[in-house]
Tab-separated table of N, CA, C and O in Angstrom:
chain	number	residue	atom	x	y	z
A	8	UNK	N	-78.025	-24.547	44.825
A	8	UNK	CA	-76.785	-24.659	44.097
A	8	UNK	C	-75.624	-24.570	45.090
A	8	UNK	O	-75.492	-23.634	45.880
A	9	UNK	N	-74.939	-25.430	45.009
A	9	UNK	CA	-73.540	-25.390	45.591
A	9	UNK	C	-72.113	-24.520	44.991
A	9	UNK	O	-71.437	-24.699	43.978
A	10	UNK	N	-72.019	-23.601	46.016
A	10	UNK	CA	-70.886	-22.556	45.603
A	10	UNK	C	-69.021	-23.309	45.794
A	10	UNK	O	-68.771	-23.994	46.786
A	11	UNK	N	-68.408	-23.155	45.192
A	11	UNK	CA	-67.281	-23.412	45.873
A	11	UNK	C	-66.394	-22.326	45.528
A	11	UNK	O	-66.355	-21.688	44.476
A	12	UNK	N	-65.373	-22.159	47.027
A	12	UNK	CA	-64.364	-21.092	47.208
A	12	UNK	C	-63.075	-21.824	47.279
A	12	UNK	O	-62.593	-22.514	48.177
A	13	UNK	N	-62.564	-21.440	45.893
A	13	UNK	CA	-61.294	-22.335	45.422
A	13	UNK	C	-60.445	-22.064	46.313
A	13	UNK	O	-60.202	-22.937	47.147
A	14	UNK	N	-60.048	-21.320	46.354
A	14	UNK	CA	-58.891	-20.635	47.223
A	14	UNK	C	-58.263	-21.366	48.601
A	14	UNK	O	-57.151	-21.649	49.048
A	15	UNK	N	-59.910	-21.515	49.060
A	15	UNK	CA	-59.668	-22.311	50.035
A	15	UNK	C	-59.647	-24.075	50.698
A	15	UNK	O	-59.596	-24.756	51.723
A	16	UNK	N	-59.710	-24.099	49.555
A	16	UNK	CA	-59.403	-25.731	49.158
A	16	UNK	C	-58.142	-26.405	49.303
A	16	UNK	O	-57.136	-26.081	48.672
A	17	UNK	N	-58.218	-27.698	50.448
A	17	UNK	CA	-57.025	-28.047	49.922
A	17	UNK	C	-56.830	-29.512	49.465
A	17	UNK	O	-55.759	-30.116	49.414
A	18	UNK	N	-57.991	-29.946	49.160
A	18	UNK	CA	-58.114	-31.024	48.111
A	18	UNK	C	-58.110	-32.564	49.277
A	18	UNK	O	-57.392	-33.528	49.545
A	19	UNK	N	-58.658	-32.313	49.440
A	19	UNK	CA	-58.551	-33.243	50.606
A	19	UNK	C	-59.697	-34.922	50.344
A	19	UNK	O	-59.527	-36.023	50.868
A	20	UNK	N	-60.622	-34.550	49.512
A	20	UNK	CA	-61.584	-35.533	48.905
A	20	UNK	C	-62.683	-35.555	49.826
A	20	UNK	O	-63.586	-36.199	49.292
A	21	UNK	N	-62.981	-35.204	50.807
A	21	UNK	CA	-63.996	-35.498	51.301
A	21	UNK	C	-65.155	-35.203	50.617
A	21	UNK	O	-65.996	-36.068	50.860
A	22	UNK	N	-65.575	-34.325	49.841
A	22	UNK	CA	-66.701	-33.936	49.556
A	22	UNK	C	-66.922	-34.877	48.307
A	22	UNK	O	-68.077	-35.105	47.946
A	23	UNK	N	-66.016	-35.343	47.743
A	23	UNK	CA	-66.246	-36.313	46.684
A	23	UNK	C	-66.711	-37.509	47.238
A	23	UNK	O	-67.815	-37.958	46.930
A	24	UNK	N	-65.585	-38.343	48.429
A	24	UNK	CA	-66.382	-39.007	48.941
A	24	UNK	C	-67.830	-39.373	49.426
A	24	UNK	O	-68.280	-40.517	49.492
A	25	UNK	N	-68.532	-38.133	49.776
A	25	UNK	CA	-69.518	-37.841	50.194
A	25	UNK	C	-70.812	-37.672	49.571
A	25	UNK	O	-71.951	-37.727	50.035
A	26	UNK	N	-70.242	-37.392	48.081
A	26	UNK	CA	-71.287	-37.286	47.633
A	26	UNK	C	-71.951	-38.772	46.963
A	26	UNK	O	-71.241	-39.694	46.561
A	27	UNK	N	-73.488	-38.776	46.944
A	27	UNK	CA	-74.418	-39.805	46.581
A	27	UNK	C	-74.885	-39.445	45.145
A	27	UNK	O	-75.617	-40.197	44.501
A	28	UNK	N	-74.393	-38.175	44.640
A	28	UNK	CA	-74.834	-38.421	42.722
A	28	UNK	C	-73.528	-38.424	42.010
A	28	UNK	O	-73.546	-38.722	40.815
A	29	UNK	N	-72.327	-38.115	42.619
A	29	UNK	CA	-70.827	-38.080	41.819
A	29	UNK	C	-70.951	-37.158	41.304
A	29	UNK	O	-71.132	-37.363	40.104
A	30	UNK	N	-70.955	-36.343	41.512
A	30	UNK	CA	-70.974	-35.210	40.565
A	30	UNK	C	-70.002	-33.859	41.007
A	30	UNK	O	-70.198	-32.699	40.646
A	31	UNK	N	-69.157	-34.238	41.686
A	31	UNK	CA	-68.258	-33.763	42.489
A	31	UNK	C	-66.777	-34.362	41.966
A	31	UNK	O	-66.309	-35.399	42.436
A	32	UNK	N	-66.205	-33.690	41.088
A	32	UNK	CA	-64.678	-33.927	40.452
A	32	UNK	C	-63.580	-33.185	41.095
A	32	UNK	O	-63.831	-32.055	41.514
A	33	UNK	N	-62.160	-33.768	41.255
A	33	UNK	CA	-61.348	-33.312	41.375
A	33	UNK	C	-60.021	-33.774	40.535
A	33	UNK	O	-59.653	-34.938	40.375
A	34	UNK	N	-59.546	-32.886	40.161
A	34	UNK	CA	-58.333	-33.440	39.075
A	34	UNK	C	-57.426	-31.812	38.929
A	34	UNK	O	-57.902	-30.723	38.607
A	35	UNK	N	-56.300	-32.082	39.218
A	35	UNK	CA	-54.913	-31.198	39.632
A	35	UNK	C	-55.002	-30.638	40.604
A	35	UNK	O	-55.175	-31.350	41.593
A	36	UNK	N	-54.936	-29.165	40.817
A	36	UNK	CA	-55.727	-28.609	41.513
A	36	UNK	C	-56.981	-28.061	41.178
A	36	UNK	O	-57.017	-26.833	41.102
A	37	UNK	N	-58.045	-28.706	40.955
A	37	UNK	CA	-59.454	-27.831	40.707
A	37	UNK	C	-60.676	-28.815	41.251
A	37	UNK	O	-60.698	-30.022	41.494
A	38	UNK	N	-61.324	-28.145	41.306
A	38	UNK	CA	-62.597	-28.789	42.348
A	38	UNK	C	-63.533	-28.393	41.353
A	38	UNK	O	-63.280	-27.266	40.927
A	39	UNK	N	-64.580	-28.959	40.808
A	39	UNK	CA	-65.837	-28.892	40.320
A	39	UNK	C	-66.921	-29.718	40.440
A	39	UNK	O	-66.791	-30.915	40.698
A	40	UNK	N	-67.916	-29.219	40.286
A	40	UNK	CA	-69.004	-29.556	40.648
A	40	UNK	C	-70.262	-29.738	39.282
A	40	UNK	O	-70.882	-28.819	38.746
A	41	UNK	N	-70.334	-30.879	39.049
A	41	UNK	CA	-71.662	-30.890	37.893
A	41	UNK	C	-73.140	-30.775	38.724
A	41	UNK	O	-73.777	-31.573	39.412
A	42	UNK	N	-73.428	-28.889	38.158
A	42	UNK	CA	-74.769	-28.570	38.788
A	42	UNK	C	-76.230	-29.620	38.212
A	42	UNK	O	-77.212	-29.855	38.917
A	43	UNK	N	-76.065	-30.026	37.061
A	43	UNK	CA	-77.042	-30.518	36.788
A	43	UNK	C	-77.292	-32.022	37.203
A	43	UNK	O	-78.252	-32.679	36.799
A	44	UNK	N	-76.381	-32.454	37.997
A	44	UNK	CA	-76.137	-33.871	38.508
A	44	UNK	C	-76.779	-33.514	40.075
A	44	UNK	O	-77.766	-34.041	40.589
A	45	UNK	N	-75.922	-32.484	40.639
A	45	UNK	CA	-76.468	-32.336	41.951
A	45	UNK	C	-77.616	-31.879	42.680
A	45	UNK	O	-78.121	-30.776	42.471
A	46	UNK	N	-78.161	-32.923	43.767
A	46	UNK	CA	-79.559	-32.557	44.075
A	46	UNK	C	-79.478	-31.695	45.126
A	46	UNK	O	-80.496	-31.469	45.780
A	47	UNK	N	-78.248	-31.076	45.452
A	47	UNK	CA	-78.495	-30.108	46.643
A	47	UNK	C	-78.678	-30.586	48.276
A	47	UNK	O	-79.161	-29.878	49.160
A	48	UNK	N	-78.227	-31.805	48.415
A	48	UNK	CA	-78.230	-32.228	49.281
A	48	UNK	C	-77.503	-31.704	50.938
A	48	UNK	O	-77.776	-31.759	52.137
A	49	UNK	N	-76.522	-31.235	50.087
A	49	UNK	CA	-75.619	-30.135	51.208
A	49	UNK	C	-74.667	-30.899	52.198
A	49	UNK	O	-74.150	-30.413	53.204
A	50	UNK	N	-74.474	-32.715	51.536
A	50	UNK	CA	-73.371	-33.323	52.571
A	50	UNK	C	-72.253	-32.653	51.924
A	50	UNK	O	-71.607	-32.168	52.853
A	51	UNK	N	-71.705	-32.381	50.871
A	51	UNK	CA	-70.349	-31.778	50.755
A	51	UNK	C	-70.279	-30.631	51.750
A	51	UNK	O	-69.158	-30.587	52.257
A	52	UNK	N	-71.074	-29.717	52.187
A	52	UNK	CA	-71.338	-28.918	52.363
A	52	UNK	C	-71.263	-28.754	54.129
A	52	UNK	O	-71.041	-27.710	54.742
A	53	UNK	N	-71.451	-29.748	54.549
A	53	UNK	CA	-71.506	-30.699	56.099
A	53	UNK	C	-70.023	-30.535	56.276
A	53	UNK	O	-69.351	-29.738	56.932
A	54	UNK	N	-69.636	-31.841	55.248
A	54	UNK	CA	-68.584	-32.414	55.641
A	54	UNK	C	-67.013	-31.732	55.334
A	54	UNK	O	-65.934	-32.114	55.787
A	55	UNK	N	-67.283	-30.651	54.451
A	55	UNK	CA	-65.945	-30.029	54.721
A	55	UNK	C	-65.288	-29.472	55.666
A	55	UNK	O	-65.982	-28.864	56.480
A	56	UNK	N	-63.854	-29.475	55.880
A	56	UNK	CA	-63.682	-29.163	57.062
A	56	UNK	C	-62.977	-27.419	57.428
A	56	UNK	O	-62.724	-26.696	58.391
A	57	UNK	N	-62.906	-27.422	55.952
A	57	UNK	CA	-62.333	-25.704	55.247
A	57	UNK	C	-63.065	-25.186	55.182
A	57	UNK	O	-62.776	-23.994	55.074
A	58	UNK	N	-64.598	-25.504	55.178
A	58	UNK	CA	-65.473	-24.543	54.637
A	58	UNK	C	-65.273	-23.900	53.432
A	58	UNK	O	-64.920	-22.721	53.440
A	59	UNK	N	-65.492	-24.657	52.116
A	59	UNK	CA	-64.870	-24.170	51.089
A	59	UNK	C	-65.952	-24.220	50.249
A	59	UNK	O	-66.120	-23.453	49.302
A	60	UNK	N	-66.826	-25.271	50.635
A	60	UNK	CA	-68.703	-24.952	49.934
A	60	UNK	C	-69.542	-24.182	50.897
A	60	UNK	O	-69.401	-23.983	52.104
A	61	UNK	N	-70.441	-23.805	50.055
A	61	UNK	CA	-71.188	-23.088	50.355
A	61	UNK	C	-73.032	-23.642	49.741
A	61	UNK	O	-72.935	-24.059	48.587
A	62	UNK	N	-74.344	-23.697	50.203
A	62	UNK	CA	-75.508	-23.835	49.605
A	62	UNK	C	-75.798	-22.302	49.272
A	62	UNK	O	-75.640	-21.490	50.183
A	63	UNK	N	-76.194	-21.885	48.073
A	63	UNK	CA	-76.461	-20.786	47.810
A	63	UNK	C	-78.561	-21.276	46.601
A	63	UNK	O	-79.047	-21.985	45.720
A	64	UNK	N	-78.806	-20.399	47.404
A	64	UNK	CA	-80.237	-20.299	46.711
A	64	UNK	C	-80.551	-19.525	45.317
A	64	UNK	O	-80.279	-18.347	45.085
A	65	UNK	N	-81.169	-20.423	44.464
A	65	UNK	CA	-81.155	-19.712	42.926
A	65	UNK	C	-82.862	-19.289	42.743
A	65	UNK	O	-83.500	-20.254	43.164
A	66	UNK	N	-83.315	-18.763	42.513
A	66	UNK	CA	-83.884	-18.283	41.907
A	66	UNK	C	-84.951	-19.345	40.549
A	66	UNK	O	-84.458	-19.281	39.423
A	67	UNK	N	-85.942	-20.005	40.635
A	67	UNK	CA	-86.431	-21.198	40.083
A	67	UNK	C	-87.096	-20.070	38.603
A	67	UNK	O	-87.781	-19.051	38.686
A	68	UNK	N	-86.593	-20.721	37.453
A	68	UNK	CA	-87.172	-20.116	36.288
A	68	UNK	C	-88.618	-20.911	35.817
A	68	UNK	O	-89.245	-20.519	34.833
């Protein structure tokens, strides 16, 4: 699962760009992420340059 740290965002698009399922929105200021779209690939995660994602490991039910 991909974490994001708003705060430190400054909207810059790359990670939208980047991503290969879209599931990566941005609209005003807010950044979200549709978990059930994303395969965890971790280019947003590469390519930011804020470090504002994070890969965080869940726990498989």
């Amino acid at each position: 699962m991909i974490k994001i740290i708003q705060y430190k965002c400054d909207f810059c698009g790359s990670c939208v760009a980047v991503c290969p399922e879209d599931c990566i929105e941005m609209e005003e200021a807010t950044l979200t992420i549709d978990q059930e779209l994303c395969i965890d690939c971790e280019l947003c995660v590469f390519i930011c340059p804020f470090e504002v994602l994070e890969y965080v490991e869940t726990a498989e039910v």
